[in-house]
């Protein structure tokens, strides 16, 4: 089951499409009386999507927010993914603090913070949002990292090559069990990694985002293949668009 790839002219259109997809899924579940668990990604492309989502008529009170990774900084630090989401979305739509499960990556004991978060994370999140770095990383799963082969723990502490280096991140079992996955990619700097991820051999130790895109990631809980929303710049090296 290949990922579905949708190409847009600009990063802003990617963000708008992501916001509409999120809004639609949340509203559908809310009409059925269901809450929606969403795992948020960090990064500039996801941020644009959160800002667009804040303009949509969504039952935000039906969402439980989680994070796919967090940098080892205080929650009010400019590098914090929580702070980014708070500014881009939570504060704009009045999300109750109780609906946001923040990773306590500022803790001195990151391994304890990882275990604490794992206990909060649903066994199968409804919607997993992911970005992708120019090296093909996603969340804080970086090329060549031991975390790429973690099959027991669902949240671990890592030291990565992207500043700030110390982080908490979800692991492959969380990618596998997500009911639906939306990958947001934009900019020419991502073109080579995206082409490797989509058209290249399955080598997640080189291109970790493949863990979220591959058929191996199809757990019984998944409701469909991952959806990649990308712009023309990032898609320029793709051989084929499904
Ligand atoms: C992080 C993010 C990371 C991000 C990608 C894409 O905390 O660094 O979770 O995985 O999603 O690096 O970021 P950009 O969209 O800013 O390139």
Short mmCIF file of C-alpha atoms and ligand atoms in Angstrom, two decimals:
data_model
loop_
_atom_site.label_atom_id
_atom_site.label_comp_id
_atom_site.label_asym_id
_atom_site.label_seq_id
_atom_site.Cartn_x
_atom_site.Cartn_y
_atom_site.Cartn_z
CA UNK A 1 0.00 0.00 0.00
CA UNK A 2 1.93 2.99 -1.27
CA UNK A 3 1.42 6.35 0.38
CA UNK A 4 -0.98 8.70 -1.35
CA UNK A 5 0.90 11.76 -2.60
CA UNK A 6 -0.80 15.10 -3.25
CA UNK A 7 1.29 17.88 -4.78
CA UNK A 8 0.40 21.54 -4.35
CA UNK A 9 1.92 24.67 -5.85
CA UNK A 10 3.06 26.21 -2.57
CA UNK A 11 3.77 25.41 1.08
CA UNK A 12 0.78 27.57 1.99
CA UNK A 13 -1.48 25.34 -0.11
CA UNK A 14 0.03 22.28 1.59
CA UNK A 15 -0.82 23.83 4.94
CA UNK A 16 -4.37 24.63 3.86
CA UNK A 17 -4.91 21.10 2.56
CA UNK A 18 -3.56 19.66 5.79
CA UNK A 19 -5.82 21.88 7.86
CA UNK A 20 -8.86 20.83 5.84
CA UNK A 21 -7.96 17.14 6.14
CA UNK A 22 -7.53 17.44 9.92
CA UNK A 23 -10.74 19.45 10.30
CA UNK A 24 -12.71 16.93 8.26
CA UNK A 25 -11.50 13.97 10.29
CA UNK A 26 -12.14 15.65 13.62
CA UNK A 27 -15.63 16.84 12.60
CA UNK A 28 -16.58 13.39 11.28
CA UNK A 29 -15.55 11.72 14.53
CA UNK A 30 -17.21 14.41 16.64
CA UNK A 31 -20.51 13.83 14.78
CA UNK A 32 -20.21 10.21 15.89
CA UNK A 33 -19.59 11.36 19.45
CA UNK A 34 -15.91 10.40 19.26
CA UNK A 35 -12.92 12.35 20.50
CA UNK A 36 -9.83 12.51 18.25
CA UNK A 37 -6.27 12.01 19.42
CA UNK A 38 -3.81 13.98 17.30
CA UNK A 39 -0.03 13.76 17.53
CA UNK A 40 1.52 17.08 16.47
CA UNK A 41 4.84 17.50 14.67
CA UNK A 42 7.29 20.34 15.05
CA UNK A 43 8.72 22.35 12.19
CA UNK A 44 7.84 25.20 9.89
CA UNK A 45 5.56 23.25 7.54
CA UNK A 46 3.45 21.81 10.38
CA UNK A 47 3.32 25.28 11.97
CA UNK A 48 1.73 26.72 8.82
CA UNK A 49 -0.87 23.93 8.96
CA UNK A 50 -1.71 24.69 12.62
CA UNK A 51 -2.16 28.37 11.79
CA UNK A 52 -4.56 27.43 8.99
CA UNK A 53 -6.35 24.91 11.21
CA UNK A 54 -6.98 27.69 13.74
CA UNK A 55 -9.16 29.42 11.10
CA UNK A 56 -11.43 26.40 10.57
CA UNK A 57 -14.76 25.69 12.26
CA UNK A 58 -13.60 22.62 14.17
CA UNK A 59 -14.91 21.14 17.44
CA UNK A 60 -11.50 21.66 19.03
CA UNK A 61 -12.88 20.58 22.41
CA UNK A 62 -13.16 17.04 20.98
CA UNK A 63 -9.41 16.80 20.36
CA UNK A 64 -6.73 15.37 22.65
CA UNK A 65 -3.38 16.81 21.58
CA UNK A 66 -0.09 14.92 21.87
CA UNK A 67 3.42 15.52 20.49
CA UNK A 68 5.58 13.31 18.29
CA UNK A 69 8.76 14.81 19.64
CA UNK A 70 10.03 17.61 21.81
CA UNK A 71 13.32 19.31 22.28
CA UNK A 72 14.99 19.24 25.73
CA UNK A 73 14.16 22.88 26.45
CA UNK A 74 11.62 24.64 28.70
CA UNK A 75 8.08 24.86 27.29
CA UNK A 76 8.44 28.63 26.80
CA UNK A 77 11.71 28.29 24.88
CA UNK A 78 11.61 29.44 21.21
CA UNK A 79 12.82 25.96 20.21
CA UNK A 80 9.95 24.20 21.96
CA UNK A 81 7.47 22.35 19.74
CA UNK A 82 4.90 22.85 22.49
CA UNK A 83 5.43 26.62 22.42
CA UNK A 84 5.10 26.59 18.62
CA UNK A 85 1.79 24.71 18.78
CA UNK A 86 0.56 26.92 21.61
CA UNK A 87 1.22 30.07 19.58
CA UNK A 88 0.04 28.68 16.22
CA UNK A 89 -3.07 26.91 17.47
CA UNK A 90 -3.88 26.37 21.16
CA UNK A 91 -3.98 30.05 22.15
CA UNK A 92 -5.83 31.04 18.99
CA UNK A 93 -8.74 28.65 19.46
CA UNK A 94 -8.77 28.38 23.25
CA UNK A 95 -7.71 24.75 23.67
CA UNK A 96 -8.06 23.74 27.32
CA UNK A 97 -4.67 22.98 28.94
CA UNK A 98 -6.11 19.64 30.09
CA UNK A 99 -6.52 18.64 26.41
CA UNK A 100 -2.80 19.05 25.70
CA UNK A 101 -0.38 16.32 26.79
CA UNK A 102 2.99 18.02 26.69
CA UNK A 103 6.23 16.03 26.62
CA UNK A 104 8.22 17.15 29.70
CA UNK A 105 11.49 17.23 27.75
CA UNK A 106 12.88 19.88 30.07
CA UNK A 107 13.15 17.25 32.80
CA UNK A 108 16.60 16.40 34.12
CA UNK A 109 15.82 12.68 33.72
CA UNK A 110 14.76 12.35 30.07
CA UNK A 111 14.37 8.58 30.28
CA UNK A 112 11.88 8.98 33.12
CA UNK A 113 10.07 11.69 31.14
CA UNK A 114 9.92 9.34 28.15
CA UNK A 115 8.38 6.57 30.24
CA UNK A 116 5.92 9.03 31.78
CA UNK A 117 4.82 10.17 28.35
CA UNK A 118 4.52 6.68 26.98
CA UNK A 119 1.93 5.96 29.68
CA UNK A 120 -0.15 8.92 28.40
CA UNK A 121 0.05 8.09 24.71
CA UNK A 122 -2.91 6.08 23.27
CA UNK A 123 -1.98 2.66 21.90
CA UNK A 124 -3.29 3.77 18.51
CA UNK A 125 -3.53 7.50 17.88
CA UNK A 126 -6.27 8.63 15.52
CA UNK A 127 -4.16 11.06 13.51
CA UNK A 128 -0.38 11.23 13.39
CA UNK A 129 1.07 14.40 11.87
CA UNK A 130 4.68 14.22 10.71
CA UNK A 131 7.13 16.55 9.06
CA UNK A 132 10.30 15.46 7.30
CA UNK A 133 13.77 16.93 7.53
CA UNK A 134 16.18 17.37 4.62
CA UNK A 135 17.94 14.21 5.80
CA UNK A 136 14.69 12.25 5.76
CA UNK A 137 14.21 12.28 9.55
CA UNK A 138 10.76 12.47 11.05
CA UNK A 139 9.79 13.34 14.61
CA UNK A 140 13.25 13.00 16.17
CA UNK A 141 14.03 9.70 14.46
CA UNK A 142 17.27 10.51 12.68
CA UNK A 143 19.25 8.49 10.12
CA UNK A 144 21.42 5.80 11.68
CA UNK A 145 19.88 6.17 15.16
CA UNK A 146 19.26 3.22 17.48
CA UNK A 147 15.72 4.57 17.99
CA UNK A 148 14.89 3.46 14.43
CA UNK A 149 14.93 -0.17 15.54
CA UNK A 150 13.19 0.36 18.88
CA UNK A 151 10.25 -2.06 19.03
CA UNK A 152 9.38 -2.09 22.75
CA UNK A 153 9.37 1.45 24.06
CA UNK A 154 7.01 3.88 22.33
CA UNK A 155 8.80 7.02 23.55
CA UNK A 156 12.56 7.37 24.02
CA UNK A 157 15.14 10.06 24.69
CA UNK A 158 17.64 10.67 21.91
CA UNK A 159 20.59 12.86 21.02
CA UNK A 160 20.27 13.94 17.40
CA UNK A 161 22.20 16.02 14.86
CA UNK A 162 19.56 18.76 14.66
CA UNK A 163 19.84 21.53 17.26
CA UNK A 164 18.88 21.25 20.05
CA UNK A 165 20.29 17.72 20.10
CA UNK A 166 18.63 16.22 23.24
CA UNK A 167 15.02 15.27 22.61
CA UNK A 168 12.14 12.96 23.31
CA UNK A 169 10.61 11.15 20.37
CA UNK A 170 7.96 8.62 19.50
CA UNK A 171 9.33 5.41 18.04
CA UNK A 172 8.41 3.10 15.11
CA UNK A 173 5.65 1.23 17.02
CA UNK A 174 3.75 4.52 17.30
CA UNK A 175 4.19 5.20 13.59
CA UNK A 176 2.96 1.67 12.82
CA UNK A 177 -0.13 1.79 15.03
CA UNK A 178 -1.44 5.23 14.05
CA UNK A 179 -4.90 4.96 12.53
CA UNK A 180 -4.02 7.60 9.95
CA UNK A 181 -0.86 9.49 9.08
CA UNK A 182 -0.43 12.83 7.37
CA UNK A 183 3.09 13.81 6.26
CA UNK A 184 3.72 17.48 5.48
CA UNK A 185 6.73 18.31 3.30
CA UNK A 186 7.65 21.53 1.53
CA UNK A 187 10.69 23.26 0.04
CA UNK A 188 13.37 22.36 -2.45
CA UNK A 189 15.68 21.21 0.34
CA UNK A 190 13.43 18.18 0.91
CA UNK A 191 13.36 17.02 -2.74
CA UNK A 192 16.21 14.54 -2.54
CA UNK A 193 15.03 12.92 0.70
CA UNK A 194 11.43 12.74 -0.51
CA UNK A 195 12.48 11.06 -3.76
CA UNK A 196 14.57 8.56 -1.76
CA UNK A 197 11.64 7.94 0.55
CA UNK A 198 9.05 7.39 -2.19
CA UNK A 199 10.99 5.99 -5.13
CA UNK A 200 14.02 4.45 -3.45
CA UNK A 201 14.52 1.09 -1.76
CA UNK A 202 13.16 0.58 1.75
CA UNK A 203 16.13 1.71 3.80
CA UNK A 204 14.67 3.48 6.87
CA UNK A 205 18.08 3.64 8.56
CA UNK A 206 18.97 6.11 5.79
CA UNK A 207 15.52 7.70 5.34
CA UNK A 208 13.51 7.32 8.56
CA UNK A 209 10.30 8.83 7.13
CA UNK A 210 9.92 5.54 5.23
CA UNK A 211 8.90 3.97 8.53
CA UNK A 212 5.66 5.94 8.28
CA UNK A 213 5.14 5.36 4.56
CA UNK A 214 5.90 1.73 4.01
CA UNK A 215 3.57 -1.20 3.76
CA UNK A 216 5.34 -2.55 6.84
CA UNK A 217 3.66 0.28 8.72
CA UNK A 218 0.23 -1.15 8.09
CA UNK A 219 -1.03 -2.26 11.45
CA UNK A 220 -4.56 -3.61 12.03
CA UNK A 221 -5.46 -0.23 13.51
CA UNK A 222 -4.55 1.69 10.35
CA UNK A 223 -7.47 2.94 8.27
CA UNK A 224 -5.47 3.63 5.13
CA UNK A 225 -2.11 4.39 3.61
CA UNK A 226 -0.22 7.43 4.76
CA UNK A 227 -0.98 10.64 2.91
CA UNK A 228 1.90 12.86 1.84
CA UNK A 229 1.05 16.50 1.24
CA UNK A 230 3.89 18.24 -0.53
CA UNK A 231 4.65 21.25 -2.70
CA UNK A 232 6.15 21.29 -6.20
CA UNK A 233 9.59 22.24 -4.92
CA UNK A 234 9.83 19.22 -2.64
CA UNK A 235 8.20 16.93 -5.22
CA UNK A 236 10.47 17.99 -8.10
CA UNK A 237 12.63 14.85 -7.99
CA UNK A 238 9.82 12.31 -7.65
CA UNK A 239 9.67 9.76 -10.46
CA UNK A 240 6.01 8.96 -10.03
CA UNK A 241 3.06 10.39 -8.21
CA UNK A 242 0.54 7.80 -7.10
C1 LIG B 1 11.45 18.64 15.12
C2 LIG B 1 10.37 18.16 14.19
C3 LIG B 1 10.94 17.61 12.92
C4 LIG B 1 10.32 18.40 11.81
C5 LIG B 1 11.09 18.24 10.53
C6 LIG B 1 10.55 19.18 9.46
O1 LIG B 1 11.17 18.74 16.31
O2 LIG B 1 12.53 18.96 14.64
O3 LIG B 1 9.45 17.34 14.76
O4 LIG B 1 10.74 16.24 12.74
O5 LIG B 1 8.98 17.97 11.61
O6 LIG B 1 12.46 18.53 10.80
O7 LIG B 1 10.73 20.49 9.92
P1 LIG B 1 10.58 21.71 8.87
O8 LIG B 1 9.18 21.63 8.34
O9 LIG B 1 10.86 22.93 9.72
O10 LIG B 1 11.62 21.50 7.80
#
